[in-house]
Coordinates of C-alpha atoms in Angstrom, one line a residue:
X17 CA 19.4 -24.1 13.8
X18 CA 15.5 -23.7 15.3
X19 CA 13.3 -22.1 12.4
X20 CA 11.9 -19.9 15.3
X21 CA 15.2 -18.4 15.7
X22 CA 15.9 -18.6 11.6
X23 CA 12.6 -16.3 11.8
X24 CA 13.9 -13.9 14.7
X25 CA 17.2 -13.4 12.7
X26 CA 14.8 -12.5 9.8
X27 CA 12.9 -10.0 11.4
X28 CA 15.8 -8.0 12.8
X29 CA 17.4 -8.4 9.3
X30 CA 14.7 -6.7 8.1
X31 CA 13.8 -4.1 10.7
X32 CA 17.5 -3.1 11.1
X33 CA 17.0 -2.8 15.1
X34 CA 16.7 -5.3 17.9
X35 CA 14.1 -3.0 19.6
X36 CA 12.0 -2.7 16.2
X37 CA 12.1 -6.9 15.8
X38 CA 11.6 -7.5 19.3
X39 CA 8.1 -5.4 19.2
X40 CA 7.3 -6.6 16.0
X41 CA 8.0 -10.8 17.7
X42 CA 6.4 -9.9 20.9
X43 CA 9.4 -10.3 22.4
X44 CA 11.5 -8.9 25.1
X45 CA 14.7 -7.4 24.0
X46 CA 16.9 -8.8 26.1
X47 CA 15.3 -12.4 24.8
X48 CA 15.9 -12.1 21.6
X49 CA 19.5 -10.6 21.8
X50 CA 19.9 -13.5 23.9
X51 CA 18.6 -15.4 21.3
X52 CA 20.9 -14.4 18.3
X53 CA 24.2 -14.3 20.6
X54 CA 23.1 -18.2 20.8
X55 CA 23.0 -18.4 17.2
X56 CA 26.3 -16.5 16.0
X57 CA 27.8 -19.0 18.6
X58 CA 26.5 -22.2 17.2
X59 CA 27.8 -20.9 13.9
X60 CA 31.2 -19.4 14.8
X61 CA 30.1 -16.0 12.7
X62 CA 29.6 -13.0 13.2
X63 CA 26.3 -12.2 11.9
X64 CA 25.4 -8.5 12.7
X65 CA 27.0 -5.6 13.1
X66 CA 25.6 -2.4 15.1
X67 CA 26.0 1.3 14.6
X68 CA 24.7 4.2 15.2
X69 CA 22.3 3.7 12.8
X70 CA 20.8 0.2 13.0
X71 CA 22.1 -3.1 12.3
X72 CA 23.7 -4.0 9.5
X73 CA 24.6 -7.4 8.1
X74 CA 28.1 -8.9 7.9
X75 CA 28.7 -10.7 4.6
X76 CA 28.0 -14.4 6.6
X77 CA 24.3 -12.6 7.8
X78 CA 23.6 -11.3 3.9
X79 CA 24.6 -15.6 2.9
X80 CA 22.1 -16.8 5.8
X81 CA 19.6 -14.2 5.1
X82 CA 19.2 -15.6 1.5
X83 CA 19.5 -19.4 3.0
X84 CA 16.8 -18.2 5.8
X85 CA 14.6 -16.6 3.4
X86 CA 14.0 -19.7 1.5
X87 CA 13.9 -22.1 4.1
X88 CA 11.5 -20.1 6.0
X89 CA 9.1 -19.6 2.7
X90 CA 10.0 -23.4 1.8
X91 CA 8.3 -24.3 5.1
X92 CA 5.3 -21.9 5.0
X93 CA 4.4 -23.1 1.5
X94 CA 4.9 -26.8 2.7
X95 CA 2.5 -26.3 5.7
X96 CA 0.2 -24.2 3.7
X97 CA -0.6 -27.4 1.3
X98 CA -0.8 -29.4 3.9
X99 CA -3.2 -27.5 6.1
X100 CA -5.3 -26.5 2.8
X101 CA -9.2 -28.0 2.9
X102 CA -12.6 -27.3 2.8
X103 CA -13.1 -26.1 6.0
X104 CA -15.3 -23.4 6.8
X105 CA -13.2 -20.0 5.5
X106 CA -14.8 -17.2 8.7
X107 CA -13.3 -14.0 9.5
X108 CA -12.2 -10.9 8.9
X109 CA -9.6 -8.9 6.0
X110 CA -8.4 -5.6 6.9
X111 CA -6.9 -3.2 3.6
X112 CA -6.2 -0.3 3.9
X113 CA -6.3 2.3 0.8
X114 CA -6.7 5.9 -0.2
X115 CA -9.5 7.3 -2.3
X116 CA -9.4 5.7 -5.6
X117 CA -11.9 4.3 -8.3
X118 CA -10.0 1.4 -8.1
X119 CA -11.1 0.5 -5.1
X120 CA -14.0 -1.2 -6.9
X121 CA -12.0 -4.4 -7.7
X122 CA -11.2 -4.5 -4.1
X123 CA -14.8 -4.6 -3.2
X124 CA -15.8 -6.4 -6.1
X125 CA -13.4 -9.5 -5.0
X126 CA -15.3 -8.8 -1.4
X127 CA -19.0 -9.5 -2.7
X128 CA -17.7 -12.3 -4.7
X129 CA -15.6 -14.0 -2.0
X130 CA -18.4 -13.3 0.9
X131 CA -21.0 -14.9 -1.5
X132 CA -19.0 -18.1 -1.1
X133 CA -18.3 -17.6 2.5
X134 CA -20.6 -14.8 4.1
X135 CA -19.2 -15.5 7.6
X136 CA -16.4 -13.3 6.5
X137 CA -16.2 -9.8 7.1
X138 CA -14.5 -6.7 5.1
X139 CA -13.1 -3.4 6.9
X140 CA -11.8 -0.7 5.2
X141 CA -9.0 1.7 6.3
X142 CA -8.8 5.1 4.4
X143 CA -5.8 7.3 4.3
X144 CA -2.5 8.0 2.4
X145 CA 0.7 5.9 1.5
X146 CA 2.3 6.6 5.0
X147 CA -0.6 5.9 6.6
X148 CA -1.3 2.1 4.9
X149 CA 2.2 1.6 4.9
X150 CA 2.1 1.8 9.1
X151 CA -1.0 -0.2 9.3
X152 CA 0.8 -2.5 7.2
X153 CA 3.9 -2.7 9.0
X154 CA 1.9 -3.3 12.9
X155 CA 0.4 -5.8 11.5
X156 CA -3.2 -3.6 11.6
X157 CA -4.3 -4.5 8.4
X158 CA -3.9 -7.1 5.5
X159 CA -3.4 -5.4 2.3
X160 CA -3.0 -2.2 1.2
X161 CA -3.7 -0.2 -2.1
X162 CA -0.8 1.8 -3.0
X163 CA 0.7 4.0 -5.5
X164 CA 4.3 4.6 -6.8
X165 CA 7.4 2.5 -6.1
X166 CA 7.1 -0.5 -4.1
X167 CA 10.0 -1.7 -1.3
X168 CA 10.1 -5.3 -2.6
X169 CA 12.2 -6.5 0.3
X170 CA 9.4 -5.7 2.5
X171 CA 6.2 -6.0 0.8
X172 CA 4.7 -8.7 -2.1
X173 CA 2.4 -7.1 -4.4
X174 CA 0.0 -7.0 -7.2
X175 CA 0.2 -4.1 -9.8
X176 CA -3.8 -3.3 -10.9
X177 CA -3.6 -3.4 -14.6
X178 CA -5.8 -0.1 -14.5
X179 CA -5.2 3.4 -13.8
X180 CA -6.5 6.6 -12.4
X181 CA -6.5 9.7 -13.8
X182 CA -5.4 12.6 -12.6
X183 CA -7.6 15.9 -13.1
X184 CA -9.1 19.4 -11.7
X185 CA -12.6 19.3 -9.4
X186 CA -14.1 22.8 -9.9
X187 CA -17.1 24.7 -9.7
X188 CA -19.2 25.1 -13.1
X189 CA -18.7 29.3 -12.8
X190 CA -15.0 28.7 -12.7
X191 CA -13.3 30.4 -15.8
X192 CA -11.3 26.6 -16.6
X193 CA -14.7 25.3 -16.8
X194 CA -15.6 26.6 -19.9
X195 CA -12.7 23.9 -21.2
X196 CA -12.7 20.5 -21.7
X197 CA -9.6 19.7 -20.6
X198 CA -6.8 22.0 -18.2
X199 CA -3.3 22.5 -19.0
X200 CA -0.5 23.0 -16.1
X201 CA -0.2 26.4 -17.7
X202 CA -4.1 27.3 -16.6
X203 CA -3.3 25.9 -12.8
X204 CA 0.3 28.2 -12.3
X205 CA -1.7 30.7 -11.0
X206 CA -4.6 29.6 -9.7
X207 CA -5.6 29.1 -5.8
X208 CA -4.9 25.2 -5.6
X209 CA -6.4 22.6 -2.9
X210 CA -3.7 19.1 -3.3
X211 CA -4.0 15.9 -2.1
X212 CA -1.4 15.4 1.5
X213 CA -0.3 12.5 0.2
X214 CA 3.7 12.4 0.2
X215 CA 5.5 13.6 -3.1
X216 CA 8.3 11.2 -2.0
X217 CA 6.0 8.0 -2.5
X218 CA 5.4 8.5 -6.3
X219 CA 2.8 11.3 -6.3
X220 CA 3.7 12.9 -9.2
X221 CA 1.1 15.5 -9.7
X222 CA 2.5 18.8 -8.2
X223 CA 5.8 18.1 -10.4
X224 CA 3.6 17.9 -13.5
X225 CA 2.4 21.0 -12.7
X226 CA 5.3 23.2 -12.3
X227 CA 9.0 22.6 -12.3
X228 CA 9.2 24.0 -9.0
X229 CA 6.1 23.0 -6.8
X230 CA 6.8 25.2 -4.1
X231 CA 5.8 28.5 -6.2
X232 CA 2.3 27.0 -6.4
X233 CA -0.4 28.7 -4.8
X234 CA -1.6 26.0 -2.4
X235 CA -4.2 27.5 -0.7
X236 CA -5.6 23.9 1.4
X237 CA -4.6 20.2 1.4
X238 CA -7.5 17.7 1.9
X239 CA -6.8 13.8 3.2
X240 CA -10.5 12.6 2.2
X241 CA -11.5 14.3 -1.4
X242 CA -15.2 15.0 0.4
X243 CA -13.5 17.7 2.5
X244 CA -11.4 18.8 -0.4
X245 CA -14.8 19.2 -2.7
X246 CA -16.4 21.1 0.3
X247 CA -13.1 23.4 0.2
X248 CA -14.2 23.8 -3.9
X249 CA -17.6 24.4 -3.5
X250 CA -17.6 27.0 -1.3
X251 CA -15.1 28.7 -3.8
X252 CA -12.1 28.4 -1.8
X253 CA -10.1 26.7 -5.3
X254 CA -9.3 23.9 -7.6
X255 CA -8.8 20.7 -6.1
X256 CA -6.3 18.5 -8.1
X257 CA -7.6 15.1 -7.8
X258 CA -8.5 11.7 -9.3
X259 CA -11.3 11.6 -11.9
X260 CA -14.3 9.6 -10.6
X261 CA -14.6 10.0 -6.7
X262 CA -16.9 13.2 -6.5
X263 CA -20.3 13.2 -8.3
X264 CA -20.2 15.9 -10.4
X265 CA -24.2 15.2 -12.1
X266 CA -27.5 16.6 -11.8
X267 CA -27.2 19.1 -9.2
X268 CA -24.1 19.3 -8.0
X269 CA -22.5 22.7 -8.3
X270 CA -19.3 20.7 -9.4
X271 CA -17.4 19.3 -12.4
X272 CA -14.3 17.7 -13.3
X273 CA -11.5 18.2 -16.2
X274 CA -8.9 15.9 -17.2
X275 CA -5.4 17.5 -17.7
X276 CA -3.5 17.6 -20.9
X277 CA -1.6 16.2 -21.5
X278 CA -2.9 13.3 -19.3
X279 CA -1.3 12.2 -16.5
X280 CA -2.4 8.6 -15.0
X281 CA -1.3 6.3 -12.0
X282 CA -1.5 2.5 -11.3
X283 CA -1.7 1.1 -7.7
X284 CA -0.4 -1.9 -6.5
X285 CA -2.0 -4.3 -4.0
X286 CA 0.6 -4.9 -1.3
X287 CA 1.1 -7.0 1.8
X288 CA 3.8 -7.9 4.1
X289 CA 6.9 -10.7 3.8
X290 CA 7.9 -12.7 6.4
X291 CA 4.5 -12.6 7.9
X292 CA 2.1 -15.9 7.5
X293 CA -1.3 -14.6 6.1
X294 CA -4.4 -16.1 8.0
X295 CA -6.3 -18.1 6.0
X296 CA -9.5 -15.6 5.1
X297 CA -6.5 -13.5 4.0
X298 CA -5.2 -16.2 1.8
X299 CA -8.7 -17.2 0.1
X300 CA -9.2 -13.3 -0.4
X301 CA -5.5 -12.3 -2.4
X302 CA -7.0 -15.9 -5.1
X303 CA -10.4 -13.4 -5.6
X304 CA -8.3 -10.6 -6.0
X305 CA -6.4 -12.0 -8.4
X306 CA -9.2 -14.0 -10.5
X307 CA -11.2 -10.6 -10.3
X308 CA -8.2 -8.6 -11.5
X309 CA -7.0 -11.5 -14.3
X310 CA -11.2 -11.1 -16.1
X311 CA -11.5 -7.6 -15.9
X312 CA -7.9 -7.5 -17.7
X313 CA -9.4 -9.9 -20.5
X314 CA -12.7 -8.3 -20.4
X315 CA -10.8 -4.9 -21.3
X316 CA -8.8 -6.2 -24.1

């Protein structure tokens, strides 16, 4: 057995379709059905089975799946301490995240890591979990910041040992302003501007709300919190939001409460299995994790 063709097993293992591996392998379809007809006949097994809904394994692919999966990460940890030096580290790390205070130990890992090596460079993708989870999946980006439950058979990840908090941005002549902190009780009837981000992917606000979400009065759903705070100051409603993304001093016609009880969310960093990081990539994820590891200790 090739490891190239241990790899293309992998990747429609994991995708579930030929046509999904084959675009995902730069690969032609007919090659790399080609390809595994080769392989089930050097082993005398059946390996896959399709149906109308994908591929599934047979229980000889779910033993060389696990046999693959470690061969394939045996090799890519061999070669990665071989290749390892001093070279020049030059570059660029895509991540892709939604609006978060968080966010800071992302770029906080990026001012340390380009101070060592300023030829690399840092792009930033904003947008929700379906959003990173595509850029993810093409291969567009990196890393991603997200929140709620993680597909471990797809992704490695990092949980952020910190968490956001979940509250009302307002205008100071709104009637809840008067009160330090907003119950779901004051928000039942209220004209309310939510987050798009997907319920399904561990978004647990509306549900901490109200039992049933859908007899809120959402008036307006915002992607970037800016637009959502323009939809607030204008007197449109109350934006349900993470505390710490709008500025809400001096001037500003807005502020923020935290709800009661309080309602917080960790992220996880995440990035793709059964694709080799670049190098930049590599050097970045040991900042990320130094960064996180002292501002755990320094908060203790």
């Amino acid at each position: 057995m090739e490891l190239r063709v241990l790899q293309y097993f992998l990747a429609v293992a994991r995708e579930q379709s030929l046509s999904g591996a084959a675009e995902f392998l730069h690969l032609s379809q007919p090659t790399l059905s080609r390809q595994l007809k080769d392989l089930e006949a050097e082993l005398g097994k059946r390996l896959f089975i399709r149906g109308n809904r994908g591929i599934v394994l047979t229980e000889e692919g779910m033993i060389l799946r696990k046999r693959a999966e470690e061969i394939v990460e045996l090799v890519q940890k061999t070669e990665d301490e071989i290749s390892l030096s001093d070279e020049a580290i030059a570059g660029d790390v895509h991540i892709g995240a939604g609006e978060s205070d968080l966010n800071r130990y992302l770029a906080r890992a990026a001012k340390q890591m380009n101070a060592q090596y300023p030829d690399v460079r840092f792009h930033i993708s904003s947008g929700n979990a379906v959003f990173v989870m595509e850029q993810l999946d093409k291969g567009l980006i990196d890393f991603g910041l997200l929140y709620g439950s993680i597909d471990r058979s797809k992704y490695h990840s990092i949980q952020v040992p910190f968490a956001d908090r979940f509250g009302v941005l307002m205008r100071k002549d709104a009637a809840l302003a008067q009160k330090d902190f907003v119950t779901p009780n004051d928000l039942l009837d209220k004209p309310l501007i939510v987050s798009r981000q997907d319920e399904r992917d561990g978004w647990p606000i509306l549900a901490h709300i109200a039992q049933d979400p859908s007899k809120l009065n959402i008036v307006a759903t915002y992607t970037l919190l800016f637009n959502g705070s323009l939809l607030v100051e204008e007197g449109l409603g109350y934006a349900v939001c993470f505390d710490h993304l709008i500025n809400t001093t001096g001037n500003s016609q807005l502020c923020f409460r935290p709800l009661l009880p309080p309602l917080e969310t960790s992220p996880s960093i995440v990035w793709k299995k059964y694709q080799q990081p670049t190098r930049v990539a590599e050097k970045f994820l040991a900042f990320l994790h130094q960064g996180l590891a002292l501002s755990a200790a320094q908060d203790e």
